[in-house]
Amino acid sequence: MSALVSVVAPIFNEGPGVDRFVRRLSDVLGDAGLRYELVLVDDGSSDDSWDRIVQHALADERVRGVQLSRNFGKEPAVLAGLEHAAGDAVVVIDSDLQHPPSAIPAMVQRWRDGAHVVEAVKRNRTGQGLIGRLGGKLFNRAFTGLTKVDLVNATDYRLLSRSALDALLKMPEHSSFFRGTSSWIGFRRSIIEVDIDHREGGASRWTFRSLFRLAVNGLTSFTSAPLHLVTLVGLAFAAFSVLLGAQTLVRWLRGGSVAGFPTVILLLLVMGTFILLGLGVIGEYLARIHEEVRGRPRYLVQEKSAQSATTPVPEQLVRVEHAER
Ligand code: UDP
Ligand code: MG
């Protein structure tokens, strides 16, 4: 039987968008002659999205619905979909048709050619105001610089092979960040460029607050750079204290300072240095704990060489087996 492709899409209050989405995907995937399943995750919608999903599931056995008990947010919804996907390859796509489904056949082809992760990167950034665009760019650049996980122009629209998906699902962390973790796992990757469309109906669900949360989540789960920063500031302040302290002492010895002032300055410098360095030390330990607590696998295997059927069993092993009998 040909390989099964799962398409996972999170859905939150998309209403009639659900029908549009299912129709468009069935067309694209059917035309490409793929064996597929659609995993639609209802992220606690308060409109009729779930009813629509159920209708589609009844009409077409290739459509499967998963309903979360409340709105958990896009990241957990995607994770739920990934855990329920049965395919040999899994495509994650937004249900608002901003990610062009027409790219899926090309992504599947890349996977057949040996890629484990196929990322769709944006050629453009439509549907966002200037501030959103600037903010997104800035965040992605900062993230890429701090964590070595490349986010510039990245989207959540990606295909993962079964082994890449299994690796991803091995990550036990609570606040997952799909774009980051799916890059962190490594694996042979391939990139295709897509044009991000305007949203068809409805409005973006992101508020400034939820985007900010996502940014903070992403950063804190990928880097302890802010903690190391405290150490650096502490060291810089220590150096500054030595200079200022020396100057104050020299002035005091020469008798050119107001009575009592050198004591105050020196005390401030000494205390400031100790506090900052102390915080830095705590930060370094916290960074270690942070690393351990995430409990990420220390390595991931991409492939293992196949064992040839005709390989003779090494003689030693045969002998051991005989000895045991
Ligand atoms: N989404 C979700 N839960 C949420 C918010 C969004 O499952 O709490 C889904 C939404 O239905 C859509 C995708 O995540 O399929 C992207 O959401 P949206 O279009 O609002 O974000 P944007 O495209 O602006 O990044
Ligand atoms: Mg969208």
Coordinates of C-alpha atoms and ligand atoms in Angstrom, one line a residue:
M1 CA 0.0 0.0 0.0
S2 CA 1.2 3.5 -0.7
A3 CA 2.4 5.7 2.1
L4 CA -0.1 7.5 4.3
V5 CA 0.2 11.3 4.6
S6 CA -1.5 12.9 7.7
V7 CA -2.4 16.5 7.5
V8 CA -2.8 18.1 10.9
A9 CA -4.7 21.4 11.3
P10 CA -5.6 23.3 14.5
I11 CA -9.0 24.9 14.4
F12 CA -10.3 27.6 16.6
N13 CA -13.6 29.3 15.8
E14 CA -13.1 29.0 12.1
G15 CA -16.8 28.5 11.4
P16 CA -17.5 28.2 7.7
G17 CA -13.7 28.3 7.2
V18 CA -13.7 24.6 8.3
D19 CA -15.8 23.6 5.2
R20 CA -13.6 25.7 2.9
F21 CA -10.5 24.1 4.4
V22 CA -11.7 20.5 4.1
R23 CA -12.9 21.0 0.6
R24 CA -9.7 22.6 -0.6
L25 CA -7.5 20.0 1.1
S26 CA -9.6 17.1 -0.3
D27 CA -9.2 18.6 -3.8
V28 CA -5.5 19.2 -3.6
L29 CA -4.7 15.8 -1.9
G30 CA -7.1 13.9 -4.1
D31 CA -5.8 15.4 -7.3
A32 CA -2.2 14.5 -6.3
G33 CA -3.4 10.9 -5.8
L34 CA -2.1 10.8 -2.2
R35 CA -3.4 8.3 0.4
Y36 CA -4.1 10.7 3.2
E37 CA -6.0 11.5 6.4
L38 CA -7.0 14.8 7.8
V39 CA -6.6 15.3 11.5
L40 CA -8.6 18.3 12.6
V41 CA -8.1 19.5 16.1
D42 CA -10.8 21.6 17.5
D43 CA -9.0 23.8 20.1
G44 CA -12.1 24.4 22.2
S45 CA -14.0 26.5 19.7
S46 CA -17.1 28.3 20.9
D47 CA -18.8 28.4 17.5
D48 CA -20.0 25.5 15.3
S49 CA -16.5 24.4 14.2
W50 CA -16.7 21.1 16.0
D51 CA -20.1 20.2 14.5
R52 CA -18.8 20.9 11.1
I53 CA -15.7 18.7 11.8
V54 CA -18.0 15.9 12.9
Q55 CA -20.1 16.2 9.8
H56 CA -17.0 16.0 7.6
A57 CA -15.8 13.0 9.6
L58 CA -19.1 11.2 9.0
A59 CA -19.1 11.9 5.3
D60 CA -15.5 11.0 4.7
E61 CA -13.6 8.3 6.7
R62 CA -10.3 10.1 5.9
V63 CA -11.3 13.0 8.1
R64 CA -10.7 12.6 11.8
G65 CA -11.6 15.1 14.5
V66 CA -10.1 15.6 17.9
Q67 CA -11.8 18.0 20.3
L68 CA -9.8 19.5 23.1
S69 CA -11.7 20.2 26.3
R70 CA -11.1 23.9 26.2
N71 CA -9.0 26.5 24.3
F72 CA -5.4 25.5 25.0
G73 CA -3.8 27.6 22.3
K74 CA -2.3 26.7 18.9
E75 CA 0.8 25.0 20.1
P76 CA -0.9 22.4 22.3
A77 CA -3.5 21.9 19.6
V78 CA -0.9 21.1 17.0
L79 CA 0.8 18.7 19.5
A80 CA -2.5 16.9 20.0
G81 CA -2.9 16.5 16.3
L82 CA 0.6 15.2 15.9
E83 CA 0.0 12.6 18.6
H84 CA -3.1 11.4 16.9
A85 CA -1.6 11.3 13.4
A86 CA -1.0 7.8 12.0
G87 CA 0.8 8.8 8.8
D88 CA 4.2 7.9 7.5
A89 CA 4.6 11.7 7.0
V90 CA 2.8 14.5 8.7
V91 CA 2.0 17.9 7.4
V92 CA 1.1 20.7 9.9
I93 CA -0.9 23.5 8.3
D94 CA -3.1 26.4 9.5
S95 CA -6.8 25.9 8.9
D96 CA -7.4 29.5 7.8
L97 CA -5.9 28.7 4.3
Q98 CA -3.1 31.2 4.8
H99 CA -0.7 28.4 4.2
P100 CA -1.3 27.4 0.5
P101 CA -2.4 23.7 0.5
S102 CA -1.2 23.5 -3.1
A103 CA 2.4 23.2 -1.8
I104 CA 1.7 19.8 -0.1
P105 CA 2.3 17.6 -3.1
A106 CA 5.7 19.3 -3.5
M107 CA 6.5 18.8 0.2
V108 CA 5.5 15.1 -0.1
Q109 CA 7.8 14.8 -3.1
R110 CA 10.7 16.2 -1.1
W111 CA 10.0 13.7 1.6
R112 CA 10.0 10.8 -0.9
D113 CA 13.3 12.1 -2.2
G114 CA 14.7 11.6 1.3
A115 CA 14.1 14.7 3.4
H116 CA 12.9 14.2 6.9
V117 CA 11.7 17.8 7.6
V118 CA 10.3 19.9 4.8
E119 CA 9.9 23.5 5.9
A120 CA 7.8 26.0 4.0
V121 CA 9.4 29.4 4.3
K122 CA 7.6 32.6 3.4
R123 CA 8.6 34.5 0.3
N124 CA 6.4 37.3 1.5
R125 CA 4.5 38.3 4.7
T126 CA 1.0 39.3 3.8
G127 CA -1.8 39.9 6.1
Q128 CA 0.2 41.7 8.7
G129 CA 0.5 45.3 9.6
L130 CA 3.8 47.1 9.6
I131 CA 4.2 46.7 13.4
G132 CA 3.5 43.0 13.3
R133 CA 5.9 42.6 10.5
L134 CA 8.7 44.5 12.2
G135 CA 8.0 42.8 15.5
G136 CA 8.0 39.4 13.9
K137 CA 11.3 40.1 12.0
L138 CA 13.0 41.5 15.1
F139 CA 11.9 38.5 17.3
N140 CA 13.0 36.0 14.7
R141 CA 16.4 37.6 14.2
A142 CA 16.9 37.8 18.0
F143 CA 15.8 34.2 18.4
T144 CA 18.0 33.0 15.6
G145 CA 21.0 34.8 17.0
L146 CA 20.5 33.6 20.6
T147 CA 19.6 30.0 20.0
K148 CA 21.1 28.9 16.6
V149 CA 17.6 27.7 15.7
D150 CA 16.8 29.5 12.5
L151 CA 13.4 31.2 12.6
V152 CA 13.9 33.9 10.0
N153 CA 11.0 33.5 7.5
A154 CA 10.0 30.3 9.2
T155 CA 6.4 29.2 9.4
D156 CA 4.6 26.4 11.2
Y157 CA 3.8 24.9 7.8
R158 CA 6.0 21.9 7.7
L159 CA 6.2 18.2 6.9
L160 CA 7.8 15.7 9.3
S161 CA 8.7 12.2 8.4
R162 CA 7.6 9.5 10.9
S163 CA 11.1 9.3 12.5
A164 CA 11.3 13.0 12.8
L165 CA 7.9 13.1 14.3
D166 CA 8.7 10.4 16.8
A167 CA 11.8 12.3 17.8
L168 CA 9.8 15.5 18.3
L169 CA 7.2 13.7 20.4
K170 CA 10.0 12.4 22.6
M171 CA 10.5 16.0 23.9
P172 CA 8.9 16.0 27.2
E173 CA 8.7 19.8 27.7
H174 CA 5.5 21.3 28.8
S175 CA 5.5 24.6 27.0
S176 CA 6.4 23.4 23.5
F177 CA 7.2 25.7 20.7
F178 CA 6.6 23.7 17.5
R179 CA 8.7 25.9 15.2
G180 CA 11.6 25.7 17.6
T181 CA 11.5 22.1 18.5
S182 CA 11.0 20.9 15.0
S183 CA 14.2 22.7 14.1
W184 CA 16.1 21.6 17.2
I185 CA 15.7 17.9 16.4
G186 CA 17.8 18.4 13.3
F187 CA 17.3 15.6 10.6
R188 CA 17.8 16.0 6.9
R189 CA 15.8 19.1 5.9
S190 CA 14.6 20.7 2.8
I191 CA 13.0 24.1 2.2
I192 CA 10.4 25.2 -0.2
E193 CA 9.2 28.7 -0.6
V194 CA 5.5 29.6 -0.4
D195 CA 3.5 32.7 -0.6
I196 CA 1.5 33.3 2.6
D197 CA -2.1 34.2 1.6
H198 CA -4.5 36.6 3.3
R199 CA -6.8 35.1 5.8
E200 CA -10.0 33.9 4.2
G201 CA -12.7 35.0 6.6
G202 CA -12.4 35.6 10.3
A203 CA -9.6 37.5 12.0
S204 CA -6.3 36.4 13.4
R205 CA -6.6 34.9 16.8
W206 CA -3.4 36.4 18.1
T207 CA -3.5 39.2 20.5
F208 CA -0.5 41.2 21.4
R209 CA -0.5 39.4 24.8
S210 CA -0.6 35.9 23.3
L211 CA 2.1 36.7 20.8
F212 CA 4.3 38.1 23.7
R213 CA 3.6 34.9 25.7
L214 CA 4.6 32.8 22.7
A215 CA 7.8 34.8 22.3
V216 CA 8.7 34.5 26.0
N217 CA 7.9 30.8 25.9
G218 CA 10.0 30.2 22.9
L219 CA 13.0 32.1 24.2
T220 CA 13.0 30.6 27.7
S221 CA 12.6 27.1 26.4
F222 CA 15.5 27.4 24.0
T223 CA 18.1 29.5 25.7
S224 CA 19.4 30.5 29.1
A225 CA 21.1 33.6 27.5
P226 CA 19.2 36.0 29.8
L227 CA 20.6 34.2 32.8
H228 CA 24.1 34.4 31.5
L229 CA 23.6 38.1 30.9
V230 CA 23.3 38.7 34.7
T231 CA 26.8 37.1 35.1
L232 CA 28.2 39.4 32.4
V233 CA 26.6 42.5 33.9
G234 CA 28.0 41.5 37.3
L235 CA 31.5 41.1 35.9
A236 CA 31.3 44.4 34.1
F237 CA 30.1 46.1 37.3
A238 CA 33.0 44.5 39.2
A239 CA 35.5 46.0 36.8
F240 CA 33.8 49.4 37.0
S241 CA 33.9 49.2 40.8
V242 CA 37.6 48.6 40.8
L243 CA 38.2 51.7 38.7
L244 CA 35.8 53.9 40.6
G245 CA 37.0 52.5 44.0
A246 CA 40.6 53.3 43.1
Q247 CA 39.7 56.8 42.1
T248 CA 37.8 57.4 45.3
L249 CA 40.6 56.1 47.4
V250 CA 43.2 58.2 45.7
R251 CA 41.1 61.3 46.2
W252 CA 40.5 60.4 49.8
L253 CA 44.3 59.9 50.4
R254 CA 45.0 63.3 48.8
G255 CA 42.4 64.7 51.2
G256 CA 40.3 66.2 48.4
S257 CA 37.0 64.5 49.2
V258 CA 34.0 65.5 51.4
A259 CA 34.1 63.7 54.8
G260 CA 32.1 60.4 54.8
F261 CA 31.6 60.3 51.0
P262 CA 34.4 57.8 50.2
T263 CA 32.9 55.3 52.7
V264 CA 29.5 55.5 51.2
I265 CA 30.8 55.1 47.6
L266 CA 33.0 52.2 48.5
L267 CA 30.3 50.5 50.5
L268 CA 27.9 50.9 47.5
L269 CA 30.4 49.5 45.1
V270 CA 31.3 46.5 47.2
M271 CA 27.7 45.6 47.9
G272 CA 26.6 46.1 44.3
T273 CA 29.4 43.9 43.1
F274 CA 28.6 41.2 45.5
I275 CA 24.9 41.3 44.8
L276 CA 25.3 41.2 41.1
L277 CA 27.9 38.5 41.1
G278 CA 25.8 36.5 43.6
L279 CA 22.8 36.7 41.3
G280 CA 25.0 35.7 38.4
V281 CA 26.2 32.6 40.2
I282 CA 22.6 31.7 41.1
G283 CA 21.7 32.3 37.4
E284 CA 24.4 29.9 36.2
Y285 CA 23.1 27.1 38.5
L286 CA 19.5 28.0 37.4
A287 CA 20.6 27.6 33.8
R288 CA 22.0 24.1 34.6
I289 CA 18.7 23.2 36.3
H290 CA 16.7 24.6 33.5
E291 CA 18.7 22.4 31.0
E292 CA 18.2 19.3 33.1
V293 CA 14.6 19.9 33.9
R294 CA 13.7 20.2 30.2
G295 CA 14.8 16.5 30.0
R296 CA 15.4 16.6 26.3
P297 CA 16.9 13.6 24.7
R298 CA 20.6 13.9 24.5
Y299 CA 20.8 12.7 21.0
L300 CA 18.4 11.6 18.3
V301 CA 19.0 8.9 15.6
Q302 CA 18.0 9.7 12.1
E303 CA 18.5 6.3 10.5
K304 CA 20.1 2.9 11.2
S305 CA 21.7 0.9 8.4
A306 CA 19.6 -2.1 7.4
Q307 CA 20.9 -5.5 8.5
S308 CA 21.4 -7.5 5.3
A309 CA 19.5 -10.8 5.4
T310 CA 22.4 -12.8 4.2
T311 CA 24.9 -11.6 6.8
P312 CA 26.3 -14.7 8.5
V313 CA 25.9 -14.8 12.2
P314 CA 29.3 -14.2 13.8
E315 CA 30.8 -17.4 15.0
Q316 CA 31.3 -16.1 18.6
L317 CA 27.6 -15.6 18.9
V318 CA 26.7 -19.0 17.6
R319 CA 29.1 -20.5 20.1
V320 CA 27.6 -18.6 23.0
E321 CA 24.1 -19.7 22.0
H322 CA 25.3 -23.4 22.0
A323 CA 27.0 -22.9 25.4
E324 CA 23.8 -21.6 26.9
R325 CA 21.8 -24.6 25.8
Ligands
UDP1 N1 -5.6 28.5 16.5 C1 -5.9 27.5 17.5 N2 -6.0 27.9 18.8 C2 -5.8 29.2 19.1 C3 -5.5 30.2 18.1 C4 -5.4 29.8 16.8 O1 -6.0 26.3 17.2 O2 -6.0 29.5 20.3 C5 -5.5 28.0 15.1 C6 -6.3 28.8 14.1 O3 -7.6 28.1 13.9 C7 -5.5 28.7 12.8 C8 -4.1 28.7 13.3 O4 -4.1 28.3 14.7 O5 -5.7 27.5 12.1 C9 -3.4 30.0 13.1 O6 -4.2 31.0 13.8 P1 -4.3 32.5 13.3 O7 -4.6 32.5 11.8 O8 -5.2 33.2 14.2 O9 -2.8 33.0 13.5 P2 -1.9 33.8 12.5 O10 -2.1 33.2 11.1 O11 -2.2 35.2 12.5 O12 -0.5 33.5 12.9
MG2 MG -3.7 32.8 10.2

